[in-house]
mmCIF file of C-alpha atoms and ligand atoms in Angstrom:
data_model
loop_
_atom_site.group_PDB
_atom_site.id
_atom_site.type_symbol
_atom_site.label_atom_id
_atom_site.label_comp_id
_atom_site.label_asym_id
_atom_site.label_seq_id
_atom_site.Cartn_x
_atom_site.Cartn_y
_atom_site.Cartn_z
ATOM 1 C CA MET A 141 -0.004 0.072 -0.015
ATOM 2 C CA LYS A 142 0.993 3.690 -0.494
ATOM 3 C CA ALA A 143 2.036 5.907 2.341
ATOM 4 C CA VAL A 144 3.608 9.368 2.562
ATOM 5 C CA ALA A 145 6.840 9.410 4.607
ATOM 6 C CA VAL A 146 9.574 11.744 5.725
ATOM 7 C CA PHE A 147 13.245 10.530 5.938
ATOM 8 C CA PRO A 148 15.077 12.701 8.377
ATOM 9 C CA GLY A 149 18.443 11.131 7.389
ATOM 10 C CA THR A 150 18.304 12.019 3.728
ATOM 11 C CA ARG A 151 15.848 15.008 4.186
ATOM 12 C CA GLU A 152 13.274 13.624 1.866
ATOM 13 C CA VAL A 153 9.450 13.593 1.770
ATOM 14 C CA THR A 154 8.170 10.987 -0.587
ATOM 15 C CA ILE A 155 5.610 8.211 -1.449
ATOM 16 C CA ILE A 156 6.673 4.819 -0.188
ATOM 17 C CA GLU A 157 5.269 1.303 -0.596
ATOM 18 C CA ARG A 158 4.637 -0.501 2.661
ATOM 19 C CA GLU A 159 2.945 -3.776 3.614
ATOM 20 C CA ALA A 160 -0.593 -3.196 4.705
ATOM 21 C CA PRO A 161 -1.053 -3.651 8.583
ATOM 22 C CA ARG A 162 -3.178 -6.517 9.924
ATOM 23 C CA ILE A 163 -5.276 -6.745 13.055
ATOM 24 C CA SER A 164 -3.226 -8.641 15.683
ATOM 25 C CA GLN A 165 -5.291 -7.947 18.922
ATOM 26 C CA PRO A 166 -8.944 -8.677 19.420
ATOM 27 C CA ASP A 167 -9.668 -5.000 20.397
ATOM 28 C CA GLN A 168 -8.159 -3.579 17.243
ATOM 29 C CA VAL A 169 -9.890 -2.216 14.103
ATOM 30 C CA GLU A 170 -8.571 -1.874 10.541
ATOM 31 C CA LEU A 171 -9.214 1.489 8.904
ATOM 32 C CA ARG A 172 -9.307 2.572 5.223
ATOM 33 C CA MET A 173 -8.105 6.067 5.338
ATOM 34 C CA LEU A 174 -10.346 8.553 3.574
ATOM 35 C CA ASP A 175 -9.063 12.120 4.302
ATOM 36 C CA ILE A 176 -5.864 13.311 5.981
ATOM 37 C CA GLY A 177 -5.428 17.018 6.703
ATOM 38 C CA ILE A 178 -2.113 18.837 6.278
ATOM 39 C CA CYS A 179 -1.131 21.258 9.010
ATOM 40 C CA GLY A 180 1.657 23.417 10.287
ATOM 41 C CA THR A 181 3.067 20.503 12.390
ATOM 42 C CA ASP A 182 3.467 18.368 9.230
ATOM 43 C CA LYS A 183 5.371 21.251 7.693
ATOM 44 C CA GLU A 184 7.695 21.440 10.646
ATOM 45 C CA ILE A 185 8.276 17.685 10.554
ATOM 46 C CA CYS A 186 9.058 17.888 6.869
ATOM 47 C CA SER A 187 11.414 20.703 7.487
ATOM 48 C CA PHE A 188 13.067 18.473 9.976
ATOM 49 C CA ASP A 189 12.434 20.822 12.854
ATOM 50 C CA TYR A 190 10.235 18.366 14.668
ATOM 51 C CA GLY A 191 8.971 14.699 14.726
ATOM 52 C CA THR A 192 10.778 11.425 15.418
ATOM 53 C CA PRO A 193 10.436 8.105 13.559
ATOM 54 C CA PRO A 194 9.532 5.007 15.460
ATOM 55 C CA ALA A 195 12.511 3.013 16.925
ATOM 56 C CA GLY A 196 14.134 0.907 14.215
ATOM 57 C CA ASP A 197 12.732 2.870 11.317
ATOM 58 C CA ASP A 198 14.519 5.514 9.303
ATOM 59 C CA PHE A 199 11.335 7.227 8.275
ATOM 60 C CA LEU A 200 8.159 8.521 9.736
ATOM 61 C CA VAL A 201 4.778 8.146 8.035
ATOM 62 C CA ILE A 202 3.201 11.600 8.507
ATOM 63 C CA GLY A 203 -0.454 12.636 9.050
ATOM 64 C CA HIS A 204 -2.332 13.047 12.233
ATOM 65 C CA GLU A 205 -5.651 14.740 11.206
ATOM 66 C CA ALA A 206 -7.671 11.908 9.723
ATOM 67 C CA LEU A 207 -11.035 10.564 8.807
ATOM 68 C CA ALA A 208 -11.350 6.784 8.062
ATOM 69 C CA GLU A 209 -13.825 4.073 7.370
ATOM 70 C CA ILE A 210 -13.748 0.834 9.484
ATOM 71 C CA VAL A 211 -13.091 -2.169 7.135
ATOM 72 C CA LYS A 212 -12.511 -4.895 9.722
ATOM 73 C CA VAL A 213 -12.936 -5.336 13.427
ATOM 74 C CA GLY A 214 -11.317 -7.731 16.010
ATOM 75 C CA SER A 215 -13.459 -10.172 17.923
ATOM 76 C CA ALA A 216 -13.582 -8.066 21.028
ATOM 77 C CA VAL A 217 -14.717 -4.848 19.386
ATOM 78 C CA THR A 218 -18.135 -3.825 20.674
ATOM 79 C CA ARG A 219 -18.831 -0.242 19.675
ATOM 80 C CA LEU A 220 -17.759 -0.175 15.959
ATOM 81 C CA ARG A 221 -18.559 -2.171 12.805
ATOM 82 C CA PRO A 222 -17.393 -2.206 9.220
ATOM 83 C CA GLY A 223 -18.770 0.799 7.339
ATOM 84 C CA ASP A 224 -18.619 3.150 10.323
ATOM 85 C CA LEU A 225 -16.757 6.486 9.922
ATOM 86 C CA VAL A 226 -14.342 7.353 12.659
ATOM 87 C CA VAL A 227 -11.764 10.067 13.650
ATOM 88 C CA PRO A 228 -8.637 8.477 15.334
ATOM 89 C CA SER A 229 -6.925 10.374 18.146
ATOM 90 C CA VAL A 230 -3.218 11.053 17.938
ATOM 91 C CA ARG A 231 -1.458 10.714 21.362
ATOM 92 C CA ARG A 232 -0.909 7.302 23.049
ATOM 93 C CA PRO A 233 -0.158 6.932 26.723
ATOM 94 C CA CYS A 234 3.368 6.619 28.131
ATOM 95 C CA PRO A 235 4.285 3.195 29.648
ATOM 96 C CA HIS A 236 4.995 4.431 33.227
ATOM 97 C CA PRO A 237 2.819 2.944 35.981
ATOM 98 C CA GLY A 238 3.220 6.168 38.090
ATOM 99 C CA CYS A 239 1.765 8.519 35.438
ATOM 100 C CA LEU A 240 -1.648 9.112 36.774
ATOM 101 C CA ALA A 241 -2.771 11.054 33.641
ATOM 102 C CA CYS A 242 -1.862 8.319 31.157
ATOM 103 C CA ARG A 243 -3.210 5.588 33.485
ATOM 104 C CA THR A 244 -6.613 7.275 33.540
ATOM 105 C CA GLY A 245 -6.801 7.910 29.826
ATOM 106 C CA HIS A 246 -5.744 11.498 29.917
ATOM 107 C CA GLN A 247 -2.485 11.158 28.006
ATOM 108 C CA ASP A 248 -2.840 14.774 26.745
ATOM 109 C CA TYR A 249 -1.840 15.551 30.405
ATOM 110 C CA CYS A 250 1.099 13.073 30.428
ATOM 111 C CA TYR A 251 3.631 13.894 33.148
ATOM 112 C CA THR A 252 6.569 12.008 31.720
ATOM 113 C CA GLY A 253 6.830 13.087 28.144
ATOM 114 C CA ASP A 254 7.327 9.433 27.064
ATOM 115 C CA PHE A 255 3.965 9.342 25.230
ATOM 116 C CA THR A 256 3.949 8.584 21.442
ATOM 117 C CA GLU A 257 1.978 10.544 18.774
ATOM 118 C CA ARG A 258 0.835 8.954 15.564
ATOM 119 C CA GLY A 259 2.369 10.851 12.645
ATOM 120 C CA ILE A 260 4.581 12.964 14.985
ATOM 121 C CA LYS A 261 6.565 11.210 17.672
ATOM 122 C CA GLU A 262 7.784 7.636 17.528
ATOM 123 C CA ALA A 263 4.611 6.193 15.785
ATOM 124 C CA HIS A 264 3.703 6.137 12.091
ATOM 125 C CA GLY A 265 0.820 8.420 11.108
ATOM 126 C CA TYR A 266 -2.313 8.270 9.013
ATOM 127 C CA MET A 267 -1.236 9.366 5.512
ATOM 128 C CA ALA A 268 -1.435 5.698 4.323
ATOM 129 C CA GLU A 269 -4.069 3.628 2.598
ATOM 130 C CA TYR A 270 -4.770 1.360 5.658
ATOM 131 C CA ILE A 271 -4.107 1.687 9.437
ATOM 132 C CA VAL A 272 -4.586 -0.614 12.332
ATOM 133 C CA ASP A 273 -5.330 0.745 15.802
ATOM 134 C CA TYR A 274 -7.308 0.131 18.979
ATOM 135 C CA GLU A 275 -11.070 0.681 19.142
ATOM 136 C CA ARG A 276 -10.585 2.867 22.253
ATOM 137 C CA ASN A 277 -8.736 5.523 20.154
ATOM 138 C CA MET A 278 -11.644 6.025 17.753
ATOM 139 C CA THR A 279 -14.415 8.532 17.878
ATOM 140 C CA LEU A 280 -17.436 7.545 15.860
ATOM 141 C CA VAL A 281 -18.506 10.123 13.223
ATOM 142 C CA PRO A 282 -22.188 10.651 12.173
ATOM 143 C CA PRO A 283 -22.394 9.872 8.441
ATOM 144 C CA GLY A 284 -23.668 13.373 7.703
ATOM 145 C CA LEU A 285 -20.322 14.869 8.698
ATOM 146 C CA ARG A 286 -18.355 12.859 6.028
ATOM 147 C CA GLU A 287 -17.273 16.055 4.120
ATOM 148 C CA ILE A 288 -15.836 17.903 7.126
ATOM 149 C CA ALA A 289 -14.965 15.422 9.875
ATOM 150 C CA VAL A 290 -11.262 15.666 8.912
ATOM 151 C CA LEU A 291 -11.396 18.949 10.713
ATOM 152 C CA ALA A 292 -12.217 17.352 13.992
ATOM 153 C CA GLU A 293 -8.649 16.817 15.138
ATOM 154 C CA PRO A 294 -7.568 20.372 14.642
ATOM 155 C CA LEU A 295 -10.827 21.609 16.214
ATOM 156 C CA THR A 296 -9.971 19.615 19.359
ATOM 157 C CA ILE A 297 -7.387 22.258 20.177
ATOM 158 C CA ALA A 298 -10.066 24.810 20.689
ATOM 159 C CA GLU A 299 -12.507 22.334 22.341
ATOM 160 C CA LYS A 300 -10.024 21.354 25.032
ATOM 161 C CA ALA A 301 -9.051 24.973 25.553
ATOM 162 C CA LEU A 302 -12.724 25.974 25.892
ATOM 163 C CA THR A 303 -13.241 23.290 28.451
ATOM 164 C CA GLN A 304 -10.273 24.614 30.485
ATOM 165 C CA ILE A 305 -11.513 28.221 30.133
ATOM 166 C CA PHE A 306 -15.035 27.417 31.192
ATOM 167 C CA TRP A 307 -13.637 25.342 34.115
ATOM 168 C CA THR A 308 -11.554 28.312 35.115
ATOM 169 C CA MET A 309 -14.446 30.719 34.654
ATOM 170 C CA GLN A 310 -16.806 28.618 36.847
ATOM 171 C CA GLN A 311 -14.427 29.208 39.783
ATOM 172 C CA ARG A 312 -13.761 32.785 38.962
ATOM 173 C CA PRO A 313 -15.181 35.300 38.626
ATOM 174 C CA PRO A 314 -17.572 34.140 41.358
ATOM 175 C CA TRP A 315 -20.589 36.136 40.187
ATOM 176 C CA LEU A 316 -20.961 34.018 36.989
ATOM 177 C CA ASP A 317 -23.583 31.254 37.208
ATOM 178 C CA PRO A 318 -21.849 27.925 36.765
ATOM 179 C CA ASP A 319 -24.959 26.487 35.177
ATOM 180 C CA THR A 320 -24.951 28.862 32.147
ATOM 181 C CA PRO A 321 -25.434 26.848 28.946
ATOM 182 C CA SER A 322 -22.258 26.530 26.924
ATOM 183 C CA GLN A 323 -23.662 28.677 24.032
ATOM 184 C CA GLN A 324 -24.158 31.651 26.430
ATOM 185 C CA ARG A 325 -20.997 31.356 28.501
ATOM 186 C CA GLY A 326 -19.209 33.953 26.487
ATOM 187 C CA GLU A 327 -22.022 36.403 26.405
ATOM 188 C CA GLY A 328 -20.960 39.876 27.572
ATOM 189 C CA LEU A 329 -17.267 38.856 27.263
ATOM 190 C CA SER A 330 -14.729 39.710 24.540
ATOM 191 C CA ALA A 331 -12.153 37.282 23.018
ATOM 192 C CA LEU A 332 -9.115 38.057 20.899
ATOM 193 C CA VAL A 333 -7.784 35.296 18.655
ATOM 194 C CA LEU A 334 -4.274 35.822 17.498
ATOM 195 C CA GLY A 335 -3.593 34.262 14.124
ATOM 196 C CA ILE A 336 -5.744 33.519 11.082
ATOM 197 C CA GLY A 337 -4.434 29.918 10.205
ATOM 198 C CA PRO A 338 -6.691 26.836 10.644
ATOM 199 C CA VAL A 339 -6.299 26.713 14.407
ATOM 200 C CA GLY A 340 -7.068 30.456 14.884
ATOM 201 C CA LEU A 341 -10.106 30.329 12.533
ATOM 202 C CA LEU A 342 -11.459 27.102 14.166
ATOM 203 C CA GLY A 343 -10.762 28.819 17.517
ATOM 204 C CA ALA A 344 -12.611 31.893 16.463
ATOM 205 C CA MET A 345 -15.709 29.764 15.328
ATOM 206 C CA THR A 346 -15.762 27.985 18.635
ATOM 207 C CA LEU A 347 -15.575 31.175 20.635
ATOM 208 C CA ALA A 348 -18.064 33.004 18.499
ATOM 209 C CA SER A 349 -20.504 30.066 18.923
ATOM 210 C CA ALA A 350 -20.015 30.180 22.664
ATOM 211 C CA GLY A 351 -21.287 33.818 22.595
ATOM 212 C CA PHE A 352 -17.958 35.743 22.901
ATOM 213 C CA THR A 353 -17.632 38.973 21.014
ATOM 214 C CA THR A 354 -14.756 37.762 18.945
ATOM 215 C CA TYR A 355 -11.855 39.647 17.362
ATOM 216 C CA VAL A 356 -9.179 38.050 15.133
ATOM 217 C CA TYR A 357 -5.761 39.812 14.860
ATOM 218 C CA SER A 358 -3.117 38.788 12.444
ATOM 219 C CA ARG A 359 -0.755 40.230 9.791
ATOM 220 C CA GLU A 360 -2.846 39.532 6.800
ATOM 221 C CA LEU A 361 -4.390 42.436 4.800
ATOM 222 C CA PRO A 362 -7.607 42.305 2.850
ATOM 223 C CA PRO A 363 -8.652 41.038 0.275
ATOM 224 C CA SER A 364 -8.277 37.433 1.690
ATOM 225 C CA PRO A 365 -10.704 34.515 1.932
ATOM 226 C CA ARG A 366 -9.624 33.965 5.495
ATOM 227 C CA ILE A 367 -10.696 37.546 6.485
ATOM 228 C CA ASP A 368 -13.944 36.906 4.564
ATOM 229 C CA LEU A 369 -14.474 33.963 6.820
ATOM 230 C CA VAL A 370 -13.976 36.037 9.938
ATOM 231 C CA ASP A 371 -16.554 38.481 8.755
ATOM 232 C CA ALA A 372 -18.977 35.687 7.832
ATOM 233 C CA ILE A 373 -18.997 34.219 11.418
ATOM 234 C CA GLY A 374 -19.856 37.655 12.890
ATOM 235 C CA ALA A 375 -16.333 38.234 14.234
ATOM 236 C CA THR A 376 -14.177 41.357 13.607
ATOM 237 C CA TYR A 377 -10.866 41.146 11.802
ATOM 238 C CA VAL A 378 -8.061 43.596 12.631
ATOM 239 C CA SER A 379 -4.754 43.641 10.845
ATOM 240 C CA SER A 380 -1.551 44.049 12.897
ATOM 241 C CA GLN A 381 -0.237 45.953 9.822
ATOM 242 C CA ALA A 382 -2.831 48.648 10.289
ATOM 243 C CA THR A 383 -3.587 48.641 14.090
ATOM 244 C CA THR A 384 -1.184 48.358 17.070
ATOM 245 C CA PHE A 385 -2.026 46.136 20.121
ATOM 246 C CA ALA A 386 -2.570 49.386 22.118
ATOM 247 C CA ASP A 387 -5.102 50.605 19.670
ATOM 248 C CA LEU A 388 -6.783 47.210 19.475
ATOM 249 C CA ALA A 389 -7.034 47.012 23.306
ATOM 250 C CA GLU A 390 -8.743 50.447 23.360
ATOM 251 C CA LYS A 391 -11.291 49.394 20.709
ATOM 252 C CA MET A 392 -12.077 46.111 22.608
ATOM 253 C CA ASP A 393 -12.382 47.551 26.100
ATOM 254 C CA ASN A 394 -11.620 44.882 28.689
ATOM 255 C CA ILE A 395 -10.083 41.885 26.760
ATOM 256 C CA ASP A 396 -11.485 38.945 28.749
ATOM 257 C CA LEU A 397 -9.840 36.127 26.762
ATOM 258 C CA ILE A 398 -6.844 35.863 24.429
ATOM 259 C CA TYR A 399 -6.522 32.692 22.287
ATOM 260 C CA GLU A 400 -3.030 32.537 20.881
ATOM 261 C CA ALA A 401 -2.670 30.433 17.696
ATOM 262 C CA VAL A 402 0.545 31.783 16.136
ATOM 263 C CA GLY A 403 3.471 30.327 17.975
ATOM 264 C CA HIS A 404 5.508 33.564 17.690
ATOM 265 C CA SER A 405 6.964 34.572 21.088
ATOM 266 C CA HIS A 406 7.322 38.289 20.531
ATOM 267 C CA PHE A 407 3.801 38.629 19.180
ATOM 268 C CA ALA A 408 2.387 36.520 22.031
ATOM 269 C CA LEU A 409 4.188 38.536 24.745
ATOM 270 C CA GLN A 410 2.993 41.833 23.233
ATOM 271 C CA ALA A 411 -0.548 40.505 23.455
ATOM 272 C CA LEU A 412 -0.178 39.492 27.124
ATOM 273 C CA GLN A 413 0.422 43.149 27.837
ATOM 274 C CA VAL A 414 -3.178 44.077 26.657
ATOM 275 C CA LEU A 415 -4.919 41.244 28.576
ATOM 276 C CA GLY A 416 -7.759 42.791 30.575
ATOM 277 C CA THR A 417 -8.772 42.500 34.250
ATOM 278 C CA ASN A 418 -9.720 38.931 35.245
ATOM 279 C CA GLY A 419 -8.551 37.875 31.791
ATOM 280 C CA ILE A 420 -7.487 34.471 30.724
ATOM 281 C CA TYR A 421 -4.694 33.948 28.130
ATOM 282 C CA VAL A 422 -4.483 30.605 26.323
ATOM 283 C CA LEU A 423 -1.430 29.616 24.497
ATOM 284 C CA THR A 424 -1.800 26.917 21.772
ATOM 285 C CA GLY A 425 1.224 27.692 19.533
ATOM 286 C CA VAL A 426 4.468 25.824 19.794
ATOM 287 C CA PRO A 427 7.346 28.074 18.737
ATOM 288 C CA GLY A 428 10.583 26.622 17.435
ATOM 289 C CA PRO A 429 13.844 28.301 18.386
ATOM 290 C CA GLN A 430 13.467 32.090 17.984
ATOM 291 C CA ALA A 431 15.557 35.135 18.562
ATOM 292 C CA PHE A 432 15.832 36.428 22.204
ATOM 293 C CA ILE A 433 13.500 39.395 22.858
ATOM 294 C CA GLU A 434 13.442 42.098 25.442
ATOM 295 C CA ALA A 435 10.558 42.053 27.848
ATOM 296 C CA ASP A 436 9.426 43.766 30.929
ATOM 297 C CA PRO A 437 8.699 40.875 33.383
ATOM 298 C CA ALA A 438 8.025 43.257 36.235
ATOM 299 C CA ARG A 439 5.064 44.684 34.370
ATOM 300 C CA LEU A 440 3.872 41.314 33.372
ATOM 301 C CA MET A 441 4.051 40.096 36.954
ATOM 302 C CA ARG A 442 2.360 43.236 38.233
ATOM 303 C CA ASP A 443 -0.540 42.717 35.747
ATOM 304 C CA LEU A 444 -0.957 39.050 36.455
ATOM 305 C CA VAL A 445 -1.252 39.678 40.196
ATOM 306 C CA LEU A 446 -3.189 42.883 40.300
ATOM 307 C CA LYS A 447 -5.597 41.956 37.455
ATOM 308 C CA ASN A 448 -6.263 38.383 38.594
ATOM 309 C CA GLN A 449 -4.972 37.040 35.284
ATOM 310 C CA VAL A 450 -4.570 33.376 34.111
ATOM 311 C CA LEU A 451 -1.964 32.182 31.811
ATOM 312 C CA LEU A 452 -2.870 28.766 30.438
ATOM 313 C CA GLY A 453 -1.084 26.377 27.967
ATOM 314 C CA THR A 454 -3.005 23.650 26.357
ATOM 315 C CA VAL A 455 -2.103 20.681 24.100
ATOM 316 C CA ASN A 456 -4.776 18.569 22.296
ATOM 317 C CA ALA A 457 -6.623 16.332 23.191
ATOM 318 C CA GLY A 458 -8.620 13.608 24.947
ATOM 319 C CA PRO A 459 -11.752 11.753 23.846
ATOM 320 C CA ASP A 460 -14.133 14.403 25.280
ATOM 321 C CA ALA A 461 -12.479 17.041 23.047
ATOM 322 C CA PHE A 462 -13.013 14.819 20.010
ATOM 323 C CA ALA A 463 -16.677 14.257 20.759
ATOM 324 C CA ALA A 464 -17.076 18.037 21.418
ATOM 325 C CA ALA A 465 -15.363 18.787 18.048
ATOM 326 C CA LEU A 466 -17.747 16.631 16.126
ATOM 327 C CA ARG A 467 -20.746 18.139 17.971
ATOM 328 C CA ASP A 468 -19.409 21.604 17.059
ATOM 329 C CA LEU A 469 -18.778 20.759 13.311
ATOM 330 C CA HIS A 470 -22.385 19.901 13.251
ATOM 331 C CA LEU A 471 -23.379 23.174 14.811
ATOM 332 C CA PHE A 472 -21.010 25.238 12.696
ATOM 333 C CA ARG A 473 -22.562 23.767 9.611
ATOM 334 C CA GLN A 474 -26.138 24.525 10.754
ATOM 335 C CA ARG A 475 -25.147 28.046 11.783
ATOM 336 C CA TRP A 476 -22.705 29.047 8.955
ATOM 337 C CA PRO A 477 -23.300 26.635 6.057
ATOM 338 C CA ALA A 478 -21.542 28.751 3.452
ATOM 339 C CA VAL A 479 -18.504 29.193 5.683
ATOM 340 C CA VAL A 480 -18.190 25.523 6.388
ATOM 341 C CA ARG A 481 -18.192 24.704 2.635
ATOM 342 C CA THR A 482 -15.066 26.878 2.268
ATOM 343 C CA LEU A 483 -13.051 25.294 5.099
ATOM 344 C CA ILE A 484 -11.594 22.536 3.014
ATOM 345 C CA ALA A 485 -9.624 24.214 0.289
ATOM 346 C CA GLY A 486 -9.219 21.057 -1.781
ATOM 347 C CA ARG A 487 -8.725 17.311 -1.862
ATOM 348 C CA TYR A 488 -5.588 15.980 -3.543
ATOM 349 C CA PRO A 489 -4.101 12.650 -4.256
ATOM 350 C CA PRO A 490 -1.125 11.397 -2.120
ATOM 351 C CA GLU A 491 1.307 12.037 -4.875
ATOM 352 C CA GLN A 492 0.757 15.721 -4.321
ATOM 353 C CA ALA A 493 1.500 15.435 -0.561
ATOM 354 C CA PRO A 494 5.145 16.337 -0.655
ATOM 355 C CA GLU A 495 4.599 19.611 -2.566
ATOM 356 C CA LEU A 496 1.576 20.558 -0.478
ATOM 357 C CA VAL A 497 3.340 19.921 2.807
ATOM 358 C CA LEU A 498 6.432 21.835 1.785
ATOM 359 C CA GLY A 499 4.718 24.662 -0.163
ATOM 360 C CA ARG A 500 2.642 27.593 1.100
ATOM 361 C CA PRO A 501 -0.811 26.716 2.272
ATOM 362 C CA ALA A 502 -3.664 27.635 -0.144
ATOM 363 C CA GLY A 503 -7.038 28.264 1.408
ATOM 364 C CA ILE A 504 -7.868 27.055 4.839
ATOM 365 C CA LYS A 505 -7.187 23.288 5.010
ATOM 366 C CA SER A 506 -5.696 21.086 2.239
ATOM 367 C CA VAL A 507 -6.519 17.409 2.487
ATOM 368 C CA ILE A 508 -4.991 14.335 1.069
ATOM 369 C CA THR A 509 -7.396 11.758 -0.035
ATOM 370 C CA PHE A 510 -6.859 8.037 -0.748
ATOM 371 C CA GLU A 511 -10.256 7.802 -2.382
ATOM 372 C CA GLN A 512 -10.112 7.152 -6.138
ATOM 373 C CA GLY A 513 -10.305 10.334 -8.081
ATOM 374 C CA GLY A 514 -9.100 12.649 -5.402
ATOM 375 C CA GLN A 515 -9.097 16.038 -7.019
ATOM 376 C CA ALA A 516 -8.653 19.678 -6.363
ATOM 377 C CA ARG A 517 -12.014 21.447 -5.794
HETATM 378 ZN ZN1 LIG B 676 -2.343 19.223 12.895
HETATM 379 ZN ZN1 LIG B 677 2.138 9.547 30.834
#
C-alpha cells in the first residue's frame, strides 16, 4: 500500500510502498483512510524541525488529522462495525505505572513526556491507505459529517481550551452562574484570537458560537478568503499591519480572553500586555527556536497579580474534546453553512502530498485523499 513518509536522514518527503497492517489484537480495528489534513506540524516535521520516527525505522509516515472508514474489526470490538466512519486520536499513553494522567486515559496531560503521537512522535501516522489501531482510540463520526470530519482533530485544540476556560471561569469570577449553557457562557465577554491559520479560525468559530464578542488579529491584509471567513461568522478582523495592540485594546475595552494560535513569542508577549482584568490567556502555538527578545517581566508580573489574570497552555486532546469537536462541526454547519463549505480548500491525491506539505498553504485546509479520483476542488 501507499504511504507518505519523511526521511530525516536524507531529508526527503516521498511516497513509499509498505505492507498493509493487519489486526493482531482482538480489540483492534482496521481502517481505510479517507481524508488526511495537512497542517503546520506536518510542515515542521518535513522541514526536519520536529518529529521522530519509530524505533528501528529511518522514516516517519506523517499525517495526524484523519477521517477513516472501518473495514475490519477484531473479535472483542463492541462499539464499531465495518462501514462506520471514525476519527482516530493522535497521542498514545506513556508506559509508566506512576503517570496518573496516562493511567486514567488523559494522555494529553502526560507527566513523563514518554507518550507517542501517531504521525509526529515515534509512531507512524495516518497518511497511508490502511491503518490498524485500537477501538478505544476511535471517535465515531455521524455519516452526515463525512465532508468535514477531517477537521475534528484540529478543532480539538479549541475544544480542550474552551473546556479549560469554562472550568476556570466557573471558579472565577464568582458572580458567573456555573450552570450557564455553553452557548451563552461567552455572552458579555470579549475574546481576541491571535492568528488566522486553521487553528485560529477554528478557535474563532468555537468562541463566537459560545457567545464571545470575537476579534481576530493577524498580519494578513484584505482581500483574503480567511478575512472573509472571519466576517462571515460575525467576528471582527483587525490587521496588525494597520492597528497596534494598544489601539486594539482600546477598541475592545476589557479583553477577557486571548486565544493565541501563532506560535510567535514576541507577538504572544505583546498581546499579554493588553490582557484585561480577570482575563485568561490561552497559548496553543508551539514556537521553534526564535531570537531572544526584550521584555518587561516586572510589568507582566504586576498585571498578572493585580488583574487576577490566568496564563494557560494547552495541548490537544482527549476523547471528550474529539466528541465536542464533532458536535461543534455539526453546529457550525447549521449556523454558517456557506463558511463550512469553504473550510476545505481542496482534496488532492497522495502523490501531491510532498509539494503541499512543503509549499505555502492555499485556502484554509488542504486534504490528502486516498479515495479514487481525489481532485482539487
Ligand atoms: Zn495538525
Ligand atoms: Zn504519561
